[in-house]
Short mmCIF file of C-alpha atoms in Angstrom, two decimals:
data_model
loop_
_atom_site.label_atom_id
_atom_site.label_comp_id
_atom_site.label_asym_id
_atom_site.label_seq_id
_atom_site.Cartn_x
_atom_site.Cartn_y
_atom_site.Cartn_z
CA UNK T 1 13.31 -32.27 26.90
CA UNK T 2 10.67 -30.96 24.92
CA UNK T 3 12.58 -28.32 22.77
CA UNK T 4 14.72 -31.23 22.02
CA UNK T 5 12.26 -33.75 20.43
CA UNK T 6 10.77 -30.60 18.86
CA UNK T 7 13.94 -29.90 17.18
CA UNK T 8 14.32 -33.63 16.26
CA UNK T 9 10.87 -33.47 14.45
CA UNK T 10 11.70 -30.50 12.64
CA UNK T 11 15.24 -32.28 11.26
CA UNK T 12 12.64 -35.53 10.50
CA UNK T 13 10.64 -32.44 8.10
CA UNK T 14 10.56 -33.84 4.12
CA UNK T 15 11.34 -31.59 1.28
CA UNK T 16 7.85 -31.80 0.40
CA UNK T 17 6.54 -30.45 4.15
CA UNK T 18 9.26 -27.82 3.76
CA UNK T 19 7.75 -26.63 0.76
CA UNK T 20 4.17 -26.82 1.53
CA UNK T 21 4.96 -24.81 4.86
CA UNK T 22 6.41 -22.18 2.97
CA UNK T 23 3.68 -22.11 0.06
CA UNK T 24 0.89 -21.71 2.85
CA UNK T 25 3.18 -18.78 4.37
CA UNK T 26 3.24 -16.99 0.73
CA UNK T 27 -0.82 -17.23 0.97
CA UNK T 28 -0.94 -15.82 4.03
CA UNK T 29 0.97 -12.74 3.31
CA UNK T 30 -0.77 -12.76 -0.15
CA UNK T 31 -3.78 -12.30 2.22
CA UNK T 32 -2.42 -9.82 4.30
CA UNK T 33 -1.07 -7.75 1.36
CA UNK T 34 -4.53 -7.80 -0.67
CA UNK T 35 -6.53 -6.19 2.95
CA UNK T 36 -3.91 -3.68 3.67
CA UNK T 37 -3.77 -2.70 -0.53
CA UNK T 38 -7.41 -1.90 0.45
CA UNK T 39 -7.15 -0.43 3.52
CA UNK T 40 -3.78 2.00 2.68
CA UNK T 41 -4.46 5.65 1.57
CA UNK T 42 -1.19 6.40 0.48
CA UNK T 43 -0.58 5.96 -3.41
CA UNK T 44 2.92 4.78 -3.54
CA UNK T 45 2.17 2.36 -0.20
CA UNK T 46 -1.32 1.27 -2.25
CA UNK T 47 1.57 0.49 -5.17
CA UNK T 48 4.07 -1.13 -2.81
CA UNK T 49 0.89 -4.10 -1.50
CA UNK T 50 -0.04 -4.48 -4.86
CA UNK T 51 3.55 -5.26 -6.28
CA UNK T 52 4.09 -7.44 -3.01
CA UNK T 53 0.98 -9.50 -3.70
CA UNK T 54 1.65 -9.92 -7.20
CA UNK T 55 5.45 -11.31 -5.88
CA UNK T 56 3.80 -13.89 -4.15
CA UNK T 57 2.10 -15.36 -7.28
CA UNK T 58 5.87 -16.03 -8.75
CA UNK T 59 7.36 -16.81 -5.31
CA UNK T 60 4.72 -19.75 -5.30
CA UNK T 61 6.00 -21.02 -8.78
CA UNK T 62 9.75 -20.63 -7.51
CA UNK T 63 9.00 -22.55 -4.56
CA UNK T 64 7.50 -25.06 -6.56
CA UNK T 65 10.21 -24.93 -9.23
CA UNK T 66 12.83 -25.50 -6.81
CA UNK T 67 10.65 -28.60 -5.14
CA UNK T 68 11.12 -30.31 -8.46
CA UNK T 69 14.57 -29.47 -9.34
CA UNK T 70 15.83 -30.67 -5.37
CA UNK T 71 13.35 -33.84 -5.59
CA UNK T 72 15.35 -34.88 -8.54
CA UNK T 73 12.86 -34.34 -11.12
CA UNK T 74 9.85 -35.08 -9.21
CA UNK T 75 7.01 -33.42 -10.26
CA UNK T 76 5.34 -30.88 -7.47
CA UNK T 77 1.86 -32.51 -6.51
CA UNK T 78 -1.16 -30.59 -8.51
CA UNK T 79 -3.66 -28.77 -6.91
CA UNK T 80 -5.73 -31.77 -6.10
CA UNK T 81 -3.00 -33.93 -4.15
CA UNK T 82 -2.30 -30.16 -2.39
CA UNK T 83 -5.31 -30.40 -0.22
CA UNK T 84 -2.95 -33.17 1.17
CA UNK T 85 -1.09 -29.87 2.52
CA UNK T 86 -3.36 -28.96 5.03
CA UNK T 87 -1.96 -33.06 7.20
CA UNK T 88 1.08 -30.80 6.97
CA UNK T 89 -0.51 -27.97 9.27
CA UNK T 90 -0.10 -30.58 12.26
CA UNK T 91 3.83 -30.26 11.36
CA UNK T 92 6.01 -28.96 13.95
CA UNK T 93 7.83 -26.98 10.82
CA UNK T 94 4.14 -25.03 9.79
CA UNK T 95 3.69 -24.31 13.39
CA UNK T 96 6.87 -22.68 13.50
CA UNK T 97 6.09 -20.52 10.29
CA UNK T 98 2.75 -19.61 11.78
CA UNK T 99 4.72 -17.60 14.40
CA UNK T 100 6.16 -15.78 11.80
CA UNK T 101 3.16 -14.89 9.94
CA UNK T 102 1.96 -12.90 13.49
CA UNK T 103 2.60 -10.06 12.13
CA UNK T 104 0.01 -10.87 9.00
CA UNK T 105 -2.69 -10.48 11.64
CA UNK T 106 -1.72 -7.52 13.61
CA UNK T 107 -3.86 -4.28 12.96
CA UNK T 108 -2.23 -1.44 12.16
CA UNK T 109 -2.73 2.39 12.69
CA UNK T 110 -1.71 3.89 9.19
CA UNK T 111 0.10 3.49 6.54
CA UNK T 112 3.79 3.54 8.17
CA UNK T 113 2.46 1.34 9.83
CA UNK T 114 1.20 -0.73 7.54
CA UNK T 115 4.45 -0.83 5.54
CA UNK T 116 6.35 -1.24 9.20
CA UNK T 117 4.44 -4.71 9.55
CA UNK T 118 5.56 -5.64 6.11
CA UNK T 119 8.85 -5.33 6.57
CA UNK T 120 8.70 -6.99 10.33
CA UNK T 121 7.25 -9.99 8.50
CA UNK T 122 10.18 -9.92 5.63
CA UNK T 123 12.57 -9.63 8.06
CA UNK T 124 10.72 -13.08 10.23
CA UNK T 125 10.27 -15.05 7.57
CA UNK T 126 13.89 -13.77 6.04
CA UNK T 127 15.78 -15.03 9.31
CA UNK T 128 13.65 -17.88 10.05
CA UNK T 129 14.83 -19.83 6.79
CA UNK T 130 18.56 -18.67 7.48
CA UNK T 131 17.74 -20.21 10.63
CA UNK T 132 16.07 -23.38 9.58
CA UNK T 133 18.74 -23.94 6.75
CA UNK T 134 21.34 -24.91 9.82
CA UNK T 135 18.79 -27.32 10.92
CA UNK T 136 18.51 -29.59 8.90
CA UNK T 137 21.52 -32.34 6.88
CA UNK T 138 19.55 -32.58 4.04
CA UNK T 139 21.20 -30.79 1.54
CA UNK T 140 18.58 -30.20 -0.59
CA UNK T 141 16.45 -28.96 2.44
CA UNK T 142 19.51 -26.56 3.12
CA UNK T 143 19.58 -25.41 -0.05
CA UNK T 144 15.91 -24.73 -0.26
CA UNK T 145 15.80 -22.24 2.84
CA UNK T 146 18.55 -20.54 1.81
CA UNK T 147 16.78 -19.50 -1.71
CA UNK T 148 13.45 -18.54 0.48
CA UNK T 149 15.85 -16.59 2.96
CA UNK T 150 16.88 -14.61 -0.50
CA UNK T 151 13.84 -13.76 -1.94
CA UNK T 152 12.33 -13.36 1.33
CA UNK T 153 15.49 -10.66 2.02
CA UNK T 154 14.57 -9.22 -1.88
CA UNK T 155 11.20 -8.32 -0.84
CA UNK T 156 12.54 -6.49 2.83
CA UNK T 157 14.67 -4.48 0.93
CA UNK T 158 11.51 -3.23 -1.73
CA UNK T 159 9.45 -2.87 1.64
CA UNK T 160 12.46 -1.14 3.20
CA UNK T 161 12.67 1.39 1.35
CA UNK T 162 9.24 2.79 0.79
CA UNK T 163 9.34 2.41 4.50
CA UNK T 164 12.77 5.21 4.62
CA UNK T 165 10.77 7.43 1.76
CA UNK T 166 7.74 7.60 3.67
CA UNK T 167 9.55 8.48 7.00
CA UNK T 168 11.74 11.23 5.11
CA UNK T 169 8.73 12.76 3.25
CA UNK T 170 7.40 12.84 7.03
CA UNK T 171 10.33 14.47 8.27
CA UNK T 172 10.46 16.62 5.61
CA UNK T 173 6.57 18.01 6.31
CA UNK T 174 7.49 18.27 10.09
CA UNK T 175 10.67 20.15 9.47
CA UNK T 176 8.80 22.74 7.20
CA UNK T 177 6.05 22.99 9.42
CA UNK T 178 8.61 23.66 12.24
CA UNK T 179 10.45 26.64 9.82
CA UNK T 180 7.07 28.46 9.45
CA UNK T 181 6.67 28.15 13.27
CA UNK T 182 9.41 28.93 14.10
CA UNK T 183 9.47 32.25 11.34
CA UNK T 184 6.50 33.73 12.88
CA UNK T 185 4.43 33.31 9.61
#
C-alpha cells in the first residue's frame, strides 16, 4: 500500500534529514512566534512569544549539538552546505512535520487564542517525535526524537500555563462582574 512504502521511506530518513526537518520546524514557529509577539496585546502573552522565540535560537544549537554528538563527532554542515536542506523538503519526514506546523499558519481571534495555538503546536510537534522515535532502528535517530519530544514538552508546559493564568484572570473578571450583577449595584 501506500501508507506502507510511506512508512518505509520515513525508516530509510538519515540523521542528518531528521535534523534538518526539525531545524526548519524551529524556524517556522520562530516565525509564527515573532507575528503573534506583534500582533498580542496582552503584556505577559507579548512576554510569553518573545521568550518562545528566543527558545528557538538555543533549540537550533541543541539540535545541532546533538547532530554532532549522535554522528559520532561529525561536524553539523555550516550555513552554506544548509541550503542543501531545502532537497530535504521533498522528504517524506519534512512533509510529515509540515502537518504539524498547521497550526503556525492558523489566524487567531485574541490572545487566548493566540497562546491556545501555541500550545496546540507544542503539544503536535511534542507527540509527533514520541511518535517518530518508535519508527525508526536507528538508535541514534531514536534517541534524537526523544530529546526534541522533551524540549518540545518543556516549552507546552511554559505555554501551558500562561494559557491556565489567562483563563483564571478571565474567570476571575466574569465572576466579579457576575457578583455586581447579581448585587444590584
Amino acid at each position: 500500500t501506500t501508507r506502507e512504502s510511506f512508512m518505509n521511506s520515513i525508516k530509510n530518513t538519515t540523521l542528518l534529514e531528521a535534523v534538518a526537518s526539525a531545524i526548519q520546524h524551529e524556524k517556522d514557529c520562530f516565525d509564527f512566534y515573532l507575528k503573534t509577539y506583534d500582533k498580542v496585546k496582552t503584556e505577559s502573552v507579548k512576554e510569553l512569544f518573545q521568550e518562545l522565540a528566543e527558545d528557538v535560537e538555543e533549540h537550533i544549537k541543541l539540535i545541532q549539538d546533538m547532530y554532532n554528538d549522535l554522528s559520532g563527532g561529525v561536524e553539523f554542515p555550516n550555513l552554506k552546505q544548509l541550503s542543501a536542506i531545502h532537497k530535504f523538503d521533498k522528504t517524506h519526514l519534512s512533509k510529515l512535520m509540515r502537518k504539524i506546523d498547521r497550526n503556525t499558519v492558523i489566524d487567531y481571534k485574541d490572545d487566548l487564542d493566540a497562546v491556545q495555538h501555541a500550545l496546540r503546536v507544542s503539544e503536535d510537534a511534542r507527540d509527533f517525535s514520541n511518535k517518530m522515535k518508535d519508527k525508526f532502528n536507528d538508535p541514534a535517530i531514536k534517541r534524537f526524537f526523544n530529546k526534541l519530544a522533551f524540549i518540545k514538552e518543556e516549552d507546552r508546559i511554559m505555554v501551558e500555563s500562561q494559557y491556565l493564568f489567562l483563563q483564571q484572570t478571565d474567570k476571575t473578571k466574569y465572576y466579579w462582574e457576575d457578583e455586581a450583577l447579581a448585587s444590584g449595584k
